[in-house]
Amino acid sequence: MTRTRTAMLAALTLVAGASGTALATHSASAGAAAAACTVDYTVQNDWGSGFTAAVTVTNNGAATSSWKLGWTYAGNQKVTNSWNAKVTQSGAAVTAANESYNGTLSTGGSASFGFQGTYSGSNAIPATFTLNGVTCNVDGGPTDPTDPTDPTDPTDPTDPSGRVDNPYAGAKGYVNPEWSAHAAAEPGGSRVANQPTGVWLDRIAAIEGANGGMGLRDHLDEALAQKGDGELYVQLVIYNLPGRDCSALASNGELGPTEIDRYKTEYIDPIAEILADPKYASLRIVTTVEIDSLPNLVTNVSGRPTAVPNCDVMKANGNYQKGVGYALNKFGDIPNVYNYIDAGHHGWLGWDDNFGPSAEMFKTAATTEGATVDDVHGFIVNTANYSALKEDNFKITDSVNGTSVRQSKWVDWNRYTDELSYAQAMRDKLVSIGFDENIGMLIDTSRNGWGGTQRPTGPGATTNVDTYVNGGRYDRRIHPGNWCNQSGAGLGERPQANPEPGIDAYVWMKPPGESDGASKEISNDEGKGFDRMCDPTYTGNARNGNSMSGALPDAPLSGKWFSAQFQELMKNAYPPLP
């Protein structure tokens, strides 16, 4: 699969004007079908170290009472001031929001604004723009099936699969009615009950529908009903490897360590058959492949401080790599399926001796059982974990009285302080070892908001490096190794496409309100054991610095509805809920 940036505008011209200034404009092709929105970005003046630009955005979709235009610079351009829009910048990402007097955009209506900026080196025009999260200057459909410049043409030789670059861009997300009903039944839950969440296929019975619940076809049929005339993505979690999650008892599964053949024939093959049904060809189906599997083969095997015997077994038999490779190969043959591999989180793989070896392990799995790196559309981080998206009050490069932040007890020599920096760095590493340069990352933000009254408003005291980090960190866990039903956690950023460079979307892959594991042993037929990390009375082990677990009490089995957790997440949401 060769992937292209479908949001590239159809025409890019550099024209010398009569006054001698350079005119640079990005505009849609005149012959293209109507795009959801179009943008004209013109550099009016450029003096080598700075410039002024004029931007006009035209809304070809439904009327809106407010708008935000986003783009990302390829160089080091910095916006210094603006007019007729509120322009803000974070790194290379720029957002222009309407003023109070020009927020209304009717269908076919336009808004214009300008700004001044600085730069050194090149001043390339942004390749992609989004209006309220929808990619602009992308054709609504192919107008000339033989035209290789038509970015959505399924016969385009640069993208023979017909896949879009980012399945989340310009699409709404599938709302799981089963999860939505649980959320809506909670006091205040209607505020988030219509958010898209992942559908977990965590055992063979889930394909047809376990215990009277919806099966895979039921979800896909419902997704078609929700889709209407627009684009819709549906998120599936493929989660049933043999010897699943060798390091955590709460998420053990139904298949034994050697049952790779059952995994293939009774689990992956039936799922692939359903996904390949032409009935569902219009859906953008995102598969997140085998959470918490491959990283265990790097961090929890013999020779490592956190070694677990079961992980040695899985490394020796190779069934994690075989299972992931088989799933990627089968799903990668289906044109409307987008495979994302789990890549842990910064509090697991952010250390030097974990980071590179994990990337290599991902590549090994992606080139096993007939799979290739072209079967991988991207990676997902932080699923079911609590690591903060961004830590604004301290940086990995900071020091206090000559002591690096990396030497603090919290950071503990990790190279990353938060999930965004980790995800972007992991993406760069994966590209460097052979994955497609256009892979995108997903970040699960369903549990990492850390708002509420305990959220710090600024850096900690500079008494020493620990007071500095602990006083300023948003992540309020007792220890970053704690992972089960954490007290004080909150909902994070709402699902959205293209939030940062290299990030395809923020997602809620682990549905808020579904337990991470039981607080005590509960008999079940799902293969799920009792993990003491879910017990609020547990005093810890080497993997969490022998700290208290920080877990909420009275939790049910993993995946079951946990009202207390849902209420905690809403109470501590950041951004706050209305």
Coordinates of C-alpha atoms in Angstrom, one line a residue:
M1 CA 0.0 0.0 0.0
T2 CA 1.4 3.3 -1.1
R3 CA 0.0 6.2 0.9
T4 CA -0.4 9.8 -0.2
R5 CA -1.4 13.0 1.5
T6 CA -4.9 13.5 0.0
A7 CA -5.1 17.0 1.5
M8 CA -2.5 18.4 -0.9
L9 CA -4.0 21.2 -2.9
A10 CA -4.4 20.7 -6.6
A11 CA -2.5 23.8 -7.7
L12 CA 0.5 25.6 -6.3
T13 CA 1.9 28.6 -8.1
L14 CA 4.6 31.1 -7.4
V15 CA 4.1 34.2 -9.5
A16 CA 6.1 37.4 -9.6
G17 CA 3.6 40.3 -9.3
A18 CA 3.9 43.6 -11.0
S19 CA 5.2 45.2 -7.8
G20 CA 8.0 42.8 -7.6
T21 CA 6.7 40.9 -4.6
A22 CA 6.2 37.1 -4.6
L23 CA 2.7 35.9 -4.7
A24 CA 2.2 32.3 -3.4
T25 CA -1.3 30.8 -3.6
H26 CA -2.7 27.4 -2.8
S27 CA -6.1 26.8 -4.4
A28 CA -8.3 24.0 -5.5
S29 CA -8.3 22.7 -9.1
A30 CA -11.1 24.4 -11.1
G31 CA -12.1 21.1 -12.6
A32 CA -12.5 19.2 -9.3
A33 CA -15.7 18.2 -7.7
A34 CA -16.8 20.4 -4.8
A35 CA -14.5 20.1 -1.8
A36 CA -15.9 20.4 1.7
C37 CA -14.0 23.7 2.1
T38 CA -11.4 25.5 0.1
V39 CA -8.5 27.8 1.2
D40 CA -6.5 30.5 -0.6
Y41 CA -3.3 31.2 1.2
T42 CA -1.3 34.1 -0.3
V43 CA 2.1 35.4 0.7
Q44 CA 1.7 39.1 0.0
N45 CA 5.1 40.3 1.1
D46 CA 8.3 38.3 1.8
W47 CA 11.6 40.0 2.9
G48 CA 13.7 37.0 3.6
S49 CA 13.2 36.8 7.4
G50 CA 9.6 37.7 7.6
F51 CA 6.4 37.9 5.6
T52 CA 2.7 38.8 5.6
A53 CA 0.0 36.5 4.3
A54 CA -3.7 36.8 3.4
V55 CA -6.0 33.8 3.8
T56 CA -9.5 33.2 2.5
V57 CA -11.5 30.1 3.6
T58 CA -14.7 29.2 1.8
N59 CA -17.2 26.8 3.4
N60 CA -18.8 24.4 1.0
G61 CA -20.4 22.3 3.7
A62 CA -23.2 23.0 6.2
A63 CA -23.5 26.5 7.6
T64 CA -21.7 27.1 10.9
S65 CA -21.8 29.9 13.5
S66 CA -18.1 29.6 14.3
W67 CA -14.9 28.4 12.6
K68 CA -11.4 27.3 13.2
L69 CA -8.9 26.9 10.4
G70 CA -5.8 24.8 11.1
W71 CA -2.5 24.1 9.3
T72 CA 1.0 22.9 10.0
Y73 CA 4.2 24.5 8.8
A74 CA 7.0 22.4 7.3
G75 CA 9.6 25.0 8.3
N76 CA 10.1 27.2 11.3
Q77 CA 7.6 29.9 10.5
K78 CA 6.2 31.8 13.5
V79 CA 3.1 33.9 13.5
T80 CA 3.7 37.2 15.3
N81 CA 0.4 39.1 14.9
S82 CA -2.9 38.8 13.1
W83 CA -6.0 40.6 12.1
N84 CA -9.6 39.5 11.5
A85 CA -8.9 36.2 13.3
K86 CA -7.4 35.0 16.5
V87 CA -4.3 33.1 15.4
T88 CA -2.4 30.9 17.9
Q89 CA 0.5 28.6 17.4
S90 CA 1.8 25.5 19.1
G91 CA 5.1 24.2 17.6
A92 CA 4.5 24.0 13.9
A93 CA 0.7 23.8 14.3
V94 CA -1.3 27.0 13.7
T95 CA -5.0 27.6 14.5
A96 CA -7.0 30.6 13.3
A97 CA -10.3 31.1 15.0
N98 CA -13.0 33.6 14.1
E99 CA -13.5 36.9 15.8
S100 CA -16.9 37.7 17.3
Y101 CA -18.0 39.6 14.2
N102 CA -17.1 37.1 11.5
G103 CA -18.0 33.7 13.0
T104 CA -20.9 32.9 10.7
L105 CA -20.0 30.9 7.6
S106 CA -23.0 30.0 5.4
T107 CA -22.8 27.3 2.7
G108 CA -20.6 28.9 0.0
G109 CA -19.7 31.7 2.4
S110 CA -16.1 33.0 2.9
A111 CA -14.0 34.6 5.6
S112 CA -10.7 36.4 5.1
F113 CA -7.9 37.3 7.6
G114 CA -4.3 38.2 7.5
F115 CA -1.2 37.8 9.7
Q116 CA 2.5 38.6 9.9
G117 CA 5.2 36.0 10.6
T118 CA 8.9 35.4 10.8
Y119 CA 11.1 32.5 9.4
S120 CA 14.5 31.5 8.4
G121 CA 15.4 29.1 5.6
S122 CA 12.4 28.3 3.4
N123 CA 8.9 29.7 3.7
A124 CA 6.9 26.8 2.1
I125 CA 3.2 27.1 1.9
P126 CA 1.3 24.7 4.1
A127 CA 0.3 21.4 2.4
T128 CA -2.9 20.9 4.3
F129 CA -5.7 22.9 5.9
T130 CA -8.6 21.9 8.0
L131 CA -11.8 23.8 8.7
N132 CA -13.4 22.7 12.0
G133 CA -11.5 19.4 11.7
V134 CA -12.5 18.7 8.1
T135 CA -9.7 18.6 5.5
C136 CA -10.0 21.4 2.9
N137 CA -9.2 21.5 -0.8
V138 CA -9.9 17.8 -1.1
D139 CA -12.3 16.8 -3.9
G140 CA -15.7 15.5 -3.0
G141 CA -15.2 12.6 -5.4
P142 CA -13.2 11.7 -8.5
T143 CA -14.0 13.8 -11.5
D144 CA -11.7 12.2 -14.0
P145 CA -10.9 8.6 -13.3
T146 CA -7.8 8.8 -15.5
D147 CA -6.4 12.0 -13.9
P148 CA -3.6 11.0 -11.5
T149 CA -3.7 14.4 -9.8
D150 CA -7.3 13.8 -8.5
P151 CA -6.5 13.1 -4.9
T152 CA -9.6 11.0 -4.1
D153 CA -9.5 9.0 -7.4
P154 CA -9.5 5.3 -6.3
T155 CA -7.6 4.4 -9.5
D156 CA -4.8 6.9 -8.7
P157 CA -1.6 5.0 -9.3
T158 CA 0.0 6.5 -6.3
D159 CA -2.6 5.0 -4.0
P160 CA -4.0 1.7 -5.5
S161 CA -5.9 0.7 -2.4
G162 CA -8.1 3.8 -2.5
R163 CA -7.4 4.4 1.2
V164 CA -7.3 8.0 2.4
D165 CA -4.3 9.3 4.3
N166 CA -6.1 9.8 7.6
P167 CA -9.3 7.8 8.1
Y168 CA -10.4 10.3 10.8
A169 CA -10.2 13.4 8.7
G170 CA -13.5 14.6 7.4
A171 CA -15.4 11.8 9.0
K172 CA -17.6 11.4 12.0
G173 CA -17.0 8.5 14.5
Y174 CA -19.2 5.5 15.2
V175 CA -21.0 5.8 18.5
N176 CA -21.4 2.4 20.1
P177 CA -25.0 2.3 21.3
E178 CA -24.2 -0.2 24.1
W179 CA -21.6 2.1 25.6
S180 CA -23.7 5.2 24.9
A181 CA -26.6 3.7 26.8
H182 CA -24.4 3.1 29.9
A183 CA -23.0 6.6 29.7
A184 CA -26.4 8.3 29.2
A185 CA -27.9 6.5 32.2
E186 CA -25.3 8.0 34.5
P187 CA -26.0 11.4 36.1
G188 CA -24.3 14.0 33.8
G189 CA -23.4 11.2 31.3
S190 CA -25.4 12.7 28.4
R191 CA -22.5 15.3 28.0
V192 CA -20.3 12.6 26.5
A193 CA -22.7 9.8 25.6
N194 CA -22.4 10.6 21.9
Q195 CA -18.6 10.4 21.7
P196 CA -17.1 7.7 19.5
T197 CA -15.3 4.8 21.3
G198 CA -13.6 1.6 20.4
V199 CA -15.5 -1.7 20.0
W200 CA -13.5 -4.4 21.8
L201 CA -13.4 -7.9 20.2
D202 CA -11.8 -9.5 23.2
R203 CA -12.8 -13.1 22.6
I204 CA -14.2 -15.3 19.9
A205 CA -17.8 -15.1 21.2
A206 CA -17.7 -11.3 20.7
I207 CA -17.7 -11.7 17.0
E208 CA -21.2 -13.0 17.0
G209 CA -22.2 -11.2 20.2
A210 CA -21.3 -12.4 23.7
N211 CA -24.0 -12.8 26.3
G212 CA -26.7 -11.3 24.1
G213 CA -24.7 -8.2 23.2
M214 CA -24.1 -6.8 19.8
G215 CA -21.8 -8.8 17.4
L216 CA -19.4 -7.4 14.8
R217 CA -22.0 -7.3 12.0
D218 CA -24.5 -5.7 14.4
H219 CA -22.0 -2.9 15.0
L220 CA -21.2 -2.5 11.3
D221 CA -24.8 -2.4 10.3
E222 CA -25.4 0.3 13.0
A223 CA -22.4 2.2 11.7
L224 CA -24.0 2.2 8.2
A225 CA -27.2 3.6 9.7
Q226 CA -25.2 6.3 11.5
K227 CA -23.1 7.1 8.4
G228 CA -25.8 8.6 6.3
D229 CA -24.4 10.4 3.2
G230 CA -21.1 11.4 4.9
E231 CA -18.0 9.6 5.9
L232 CA -17.8 7.5 9.1
Y233 CA -15.0 5.7 10.8
V234 CA -15.6 2.7 13.1
Q235 CA -12.9 1.6 15.6
L236 CA -12.3 -2.1 16.4
V237 CA -9.9 -3.4 19.0
I238 CA -8.4 -6.7 17.9
Y239 CA -7.5 -8.3 21.3
N240 CA -7.4 -12.1 21.7
L241 CA -3.8 -13.3 21.2
P242 CA -2.7 -16.6 22.6
G243 CA -1.4 -16.1 26.1
R244 CA -2.7 -12.6 25.9
D245 CA -1.0 -9.8 28.0
C246 CA 1.5 -12.1 29.7
S247 CA 2.3 -9.5 32.4
A248 CA -1.1 -8.5 33.8
L249 CA -3.6 -11.0 35.1
A250 CA -6.6 -8.7 34.8
S251 CA -6.4 -8.8 31.0
N252 CA -5.5 -12.5 30.4
G253 CA -7.6 -14.0 27.7
E254 CA -9.3 -17.2 26.6
L255 CA -6.6 -18.7 24.4
G256 CA -3.6 -20.6 25.8
P257 CA 0.0 -19.7 24.8
T258 CA 0.2 -22.3 22.1
E259 CA -3.3 -21.8 20.5
I260 CA -2.1 -19.8 17.5
D261 CA -4.1 -21.9 15.1
R262 CA -7.3 -21.2 16.9
Y263 CA -6.5 -17.5 16.9
K264 CA -6.1 -17.6 13.2
T265 CA -9.0 -19.8 12.1
E266 CA -11.6 -19.1 14.8
Y267 CA -10.8 -15.4 15.5
I268 CA -9.0 -13.5 12.8
D269 CA -10.4 -15.3 9.7
P270 CA -14.1 -14.8 10.7
I271 CA -13.4 -11.1 11.5
A272 CA -11.6 -10.6 8.1
E273 CA -14.5 -12.3 6.3
I274 CA -17.0 -9.9 7.8
L275 CA -14.9 -6.8 7.2
A276 CA -14.4 -7.8 3.6
D277 CA -18.2 -7.9 2.9
P278 CA -18.9 -5.4 0.1
K279 CA -21.8 -4.2 2.2
Y280 CA -19.4 -2.4 4.5
A281 CA -17.1 -1.0 1.8
S282 CA -18.2 2.6 2.4
L283 CA -17.1 2.5 6.1
R284 CA -13.6 3.5 7.2
I285 CA -12.7 0.6 9.5
V286 CA -9.9 1.3 12.0
T287 CA -8.4 -1.8 13.6
T288 CA -6.1 -1.4 16.6
V289 CA -4.2 -4.6 16.7
E290 CA -3.4 -6.4 19.9
I291 CA -3.0 -4.0 22.8
D292 CA -0.3 -4.7 25.4
S293 CA 1.3 -7.6 23.5
L294 CA 4.5 -6.9 21.7
P295 CA 6.1 -4.4 24.2
N296 CA 5.9 -7.2 26.8
L297 CA 8.5 -9.2 24.8
V298 CA 10.9 -6.3 25.3
T299 CA 10.3 -5.2 28.9
N300 CA 9.0 -8.2 30.8
V301 CA 11.4 -11.0 29.8
S302 CA 14.4 -12.6 31.6
G303 CA 17.2 -10.2 32.1
R304 CA 14.9 -7.3 32.8
P305 CA 14.0 -6.1 36.3
T306 CA 10.3 -6.6 35.6
A307 CA 10.6 -10.1 34.1
V308 CA 7.5 -12.3 34.1
P309 CA 7.8 -16.1 33.3
N310 CA 4.7 -16.1 31.0
C311 CA 6.4 -13.4 28.8
D312 CA 9.5 -15.6 28.4
V313 CA 7.1 -18.3 27.1
M314 CA 5.5 -16.0 24.6
K315 CA 8.9 -14.7 23.4
A316 CA 10.2 -18.2 22.9
N317 CA 7.2 -19.5 20.9
G318 CA 6.8 -16.4 18.8
N319 CA 3.1 -16.5 18.8
Y320 CA 2.6 -12.8 19.6
Q321 CA 4.6 -11.8 16.5
K322 CA 2.9 -14.5 14.4
G323 CA -0.6 -13.4 15.6
V324 CA 0.0 -9.7 14.9
G325 CA 1.5 -10.4 11.5
Y326 CA -1.3 -12.7 10.5
A327 CA -3.9 -10.1 11.5
L328 CA -2.1 -7.3 9.7
N329 CA -1.8 -9.5 6.5
K330 CA -5.5 -10.5 6.5
F331 CA -6.9 -7.0 7.3
G332 CA -4.4 -5.3 5.1
D333 CA -5.9 -6.9 2.0
I334 CA -9.2 -5.1 2.7
P335 CA -9.2 -1.7 1.0
N336 CA -11.3 0.2 3.6
V337 CA -9.5 -1.2 6.6
Y338 CA -6.8 0.9 8.4
N339 CA -4.4 -1.1 10.7
Y340 CA -2.8 0.6 13.7
I341 CA -0.4 -1.4 16.0
D342 CA -0.3 -0.8 19.7
A343 CA 2.9 1.0 20.8
G344 CA 2.5 1.1 24.5
H345 CA 3.0 4.5 26.2
H346 CA 5.8 6.7 27.4
G347 CA 5.8 5.4 30.9
W348 CA 6.4 1.9 29.5
L349 CA 8.7 2.3 26.5
G350 CA 10.2 5.8 26.9
W351 CA 13.5 4.6 28.3
D352 CA 16.5 4.2 26.0
D353 CA 16.7 0.4 26.5
N354 CA 13.0 0.0 25.7
F355 CA 12.3 2.6 22.9
G356 CA 14.5 1.3 20.0
P357 CA 14.1 -2.4 20.7
S358 CA 10.3 -2.0 20.8
A359 CA 10.3 -0.3 17.4
E360 CA 12.3 -3.2 16.0
M361 CA 9.9 -5.6 17.6
F362 CA 7.0 -3.9 15.9
K363 CA 8.8 -4.2 12.6
T364 CA 9.4 -7.9 13.2
A365 CA 5.7 -8.5 13.7
A366 CA 4.8 -6.4 10.7
T367 CA 7.0 -8.5 8.5
T368 CA 5.8 -11.9 9.8
E369 CA 3.1 -14.3 8.5
G370 CA 3.0 -12.6 5.1
A371 CA 2.5 -9.1 6.4
T372 CA 4.6 -6.1 5.2
V373 CA 5.1 -2.6 6.6
D374 CA 2.7 -1.5 3.9
D375 CA -0.1 -3.3 5.9
V376 CA 0.5 -0.8 8.7
H377 CA -1.3 2.6 8.6
G378 CA -0.1 3.8 11.9
F379 CA 0.3 3.1 15.6
I380 CA -1.7 3.8 18.8
V381 CA -0.3 4.8 22.2
N382 CA -1.7 5.2 25.7
T383 CA -4.7 2.8 25.3
A384 CA -6.2 2.2 28.7
N385 CA -3.4 4.2 30.4
Y386 CA -3.3 7.4 32.3
S387 CA -0.1 9.2 31.1
A388 CA -0.8 12.9 30.5
L389 CA -1.1 14.1 26.9
K390 CA 1.1 17.1 27.6
E391 CA 3.0 18.2 30.7
D392 CA 3.2 22.0 30.3
N393 CA 4.9 22.9 33.6
F394 CA 8.2 21.1 33.1
K395 CA 10.3 19.8 30.2
I396 CA 12.7 17.0 29.8
T397 CA 15.5 19.5 29.2
D398 CA 14.8 21.4 32.4
S399 CA 17.2 21.3 35.4
V400 CA 16.9 22.5 39.0
N401 CA 20.1 23.6 40.8
G402 CA 22.1 21.7 38.2
T403 CA 20.1 18.5 38.4
S404 CA 18.2 17.3 35.3
V405 CA 14.5 16.6 35.3
R406 CA 15.4 13.2 34.0
Q407 CA 16.9 12.5 37.5
S408 CA 13.7 13.2 39.3
K409 CA 12.0 10.2 41.0
W410 CA 8.9 10.7 38.8
V411 CA 10.7 10.8 35.4
D412 CA 13.4 8.3 36.5
W413 CA 15.7 8.8 33.4
N414 CA 12.8 8.5 30.9
R415 CA 13.4 10.6 27.8
Y416 CA 9.8 11.7 27.6
T417 CA 7.5 13.5 30.0
D418 CA 4.1 13.0 28.2
E419 CA 2.3 11.0 25.5
L420 CA 2.5 13.6 22.7
S421 CA 6.3 13.9 22.7
Y422 CA 6.6 10.2 23.0
A423 CA 4.2 9.5 20.1
Q424 CA 5.9 12.0 17.8
A425 CA 9.3 10.6 18.6
M426 CA 8.2 7.0 18.2
R427 CA 6.7 7.9 14.8
D428 CA 10.0 9.3 13.7
K429 CA 11.9 6.2 14.9
L430 CA 9.5 3.9 13.1
V431 CA 9.8 5.8 9.8
S432 CA 13.6 5.6 10.2
I433 CA 13.6 1.8 10.3
G434 CA 11.4 1.4 7.3
F435 CA 7.7 2.2 8.0
D436 CA 6.0 4.5 5.5
E437 CA 6.9 8.1 6.0
N438 CA 3.2 9.0 6.2
I439 CA 2.2 6.7 9.0
G440 CA 0.0 8.5 11.6
M441 CA -0.3 8.1 15.4
L442 CA -3.4 7.8 17.5
I443 CA -3.3 8.8 21.2
D444 CA -6.0 7.4 23.5
T445 CA -7.1 10.4 25.7
S446 CA -10.0 8.6 27.4
R447 CA -8.4 8.6 30.9
N448 CA -5.5 11.1 30.9
G449 CA -7.1 14.6 31.5
W450 CA -6.2 14.9 35.1
G451 CA -8.3 18.0 35.7
G452 CA -10.4 18.9 38.8
T453 CA -9.2 20.7 41.9
Q454 CA -5.9 18.9 42.1
R455 CA -4.6 20.1 38.7
P456 CA -1.5 22.3 39.1
T457 CA -1.7 25.8 37.6
G458 CA 2.1 26.2 37.3
P459 CA 5.5 24.7 37.9
G460 CA 6.4 23.3 41.3
A461 CA 8.8 24.8 43.8
T462 CA 12.5 24.9 42.7
T463 CA 13.7 23.6 46.1
N464 CA 14.9 20.5 44.3
V465 CA 14.1 18.6 41.1
D466 CA 11.5 16.4 42.8
T467 CA 9.5 19.4 44.3
Y468 CA 9.7 21.0 40.8
V469 CA 8.4 18.0 38.9
N470 CA 5.9 16.8 41.5
G471 CA 4.4 20.2 42.1
G472 CA 3.9 20.9 38.5
R473 CA 2.9 17.5 36.9
Y474 CA -0.7 17.0 35.8
D475 CA -0.5 13.3 36.1
R476 CA -1.3 12.8 39.8
R477 CA -0.8 9.0 40.1
I478 CA 1.3 7.8 43.0
H479 CA 3.7 6.2 40.6
P480 CA 3.7 6.1 36.7
G481 CA 3.6 2.3 36.9
N482 CA 0.1 2.3 38.3
W483 CA -2.5 1.5 35.6
C484 CA -5.7 0.1 37.1
N485 CA -8.8 2.3 37.7
Q486 CA -6.8 5.2 39.0
S487 CA -8.3 7.5 41.6
G488 CA -8.3 11.2 40.6
A489 CA -8.1 10.5 36.8
G490 CA -10.2 12.4 34.4
L491 CA -11.4 12.4 30.8
G492 CA -8.9 13.9 28.4
E493 CA -9.2 15.7 25.1
R494 CA -12.3 14.7 23.2
P495 CA -11.8 12.7 20.0
Q496 CA -10.6 14.8 17.2
A497 CA -8.7 14.5 13.9
N498 CA -5.3 16.0 13.1
P499 CA -4.7 17.7 16.5
E500 CA -0.9 17.8 16.2
P501 CA 1.8 17.1 13.6
G502 CA 2.1 13.4 13.0
I503 CA -1.0 12.6 15.0
D504 CA -3.9 11.3 13.0
A505 CA -6.4 11.6 15.9
Y506 CA -7.0 11.8 19.6
V507 CA -9.4 8.8 20.3
W508 CA -11.3 7.2 23.2
M509 CA -10.3 3.6 22.3
K510 CA -10.8 2.3 25.8
P511 CA -14.4 3.4 26.6
P512 CA -14.6 5.5 29.7
G513 CA -16.5 3.7 32.5
E514 CA -15.3 0.2 31.5
S515 CA -13.2 -1.2 34.3
D516 CA -9.5 -1.9 33.9
G517 CA -9.8 -4.9 36.3
A518 CA -11.5 -6.3 39.4
S519 CA -10.6 -5.1 42.9
K520 CA -10.9 -8.7 44.1
E521 CA -11.0 -12.1 42.7
I522 CA -14.2 -12.7 40.7
S523 CA -15.0 -16.1 39.1
N524 CA -15.5 -15.8 35.3
D525 CA -15.5 -17.7 32.1
E526 CA -13.5 -15.0 30.2
G527 CA -10.0 -16.1 31.4
K528 CA -9.5 -12.9 33.4
G529 CA -7.4 -13.3 36.6
F530 CA -7.2 -11.2 39.7
D531 CA -4.4 -8.6 39.4
R532 CA -3.3 -7.0 42.7
M533 CA -2.6 -3.8 40.9
C534 CA -6.4 -3.4 40.8
D535 CA -6.7 -3.8 44.6
P536 CA -6.7 -0.5 46.4
T537 CA -5.1 -2.1 49.5
Y538 CA -2.1 -3.4 47.5
T539 CA 1.3 -2.0 48.6
G540 CA 3.0 -2.6 45.3
N541 CA 5.9 -4.3 43.6
A542 CA 9.1 -3.5 41.7
R543 CA 7.2 -2.4 38.7
N544 CA 5.5 0.5 40.6
G545 CA 8.3 1.3 43.0
N546 CA 6.6 -0.7 45.8
S547 CA 3.9 2.0 46.0
M548 CA 0.2 1.8 46.7
S549 CA -1.8 0.9 43.6
G550 CA -4.0 4.0 43.6
A551 CA -6.9 1.9 42.3
L552 CA -10.6 2.6 43.0
P553 CA -12.4 0.1 45.3
D554 CA -15.2 -2.2 44.3
A555 CA -14.3 -2.5 40.7
P556 CA -15.8 -5.3 38.5
L557 CA -14.0 -7.4 35.9
S558 CA -12.1 -5.7 33.1
G559 CA -14.5 -4.4 30.4
K560 CA -17.5 -4.4 32.7
W561 CA -19.3 -1.1 33.5
F562 CA -17.9 0.7 36.5
S563 CA -20.1 3.6 37.5
A564 CA -17.7 5.0 40.1
Q565 CA -14.9 5.2 37.6
F566 CA -17.1 6.9 35.0
Q567 CA -18.2 9.5 37.6
E568 CA -14.5 10.1 38.6
L569 CA -13.5 10.6 35.0
M570 CA -16.3 13.1 34.4
K571 CA -15.6 15.0 37.6
N572 CA -11.9 15.4 36.8
A573 CA -12.2 15.9 33.0
Y574 CA -9.8 18.3 31.3
P575 CA -10.8 20.1 29.3
P576 CA -13.7 20.3 31.8
L577 CA -17.1 19.2 30.7
P578 CA -19.8 21.8 30.2

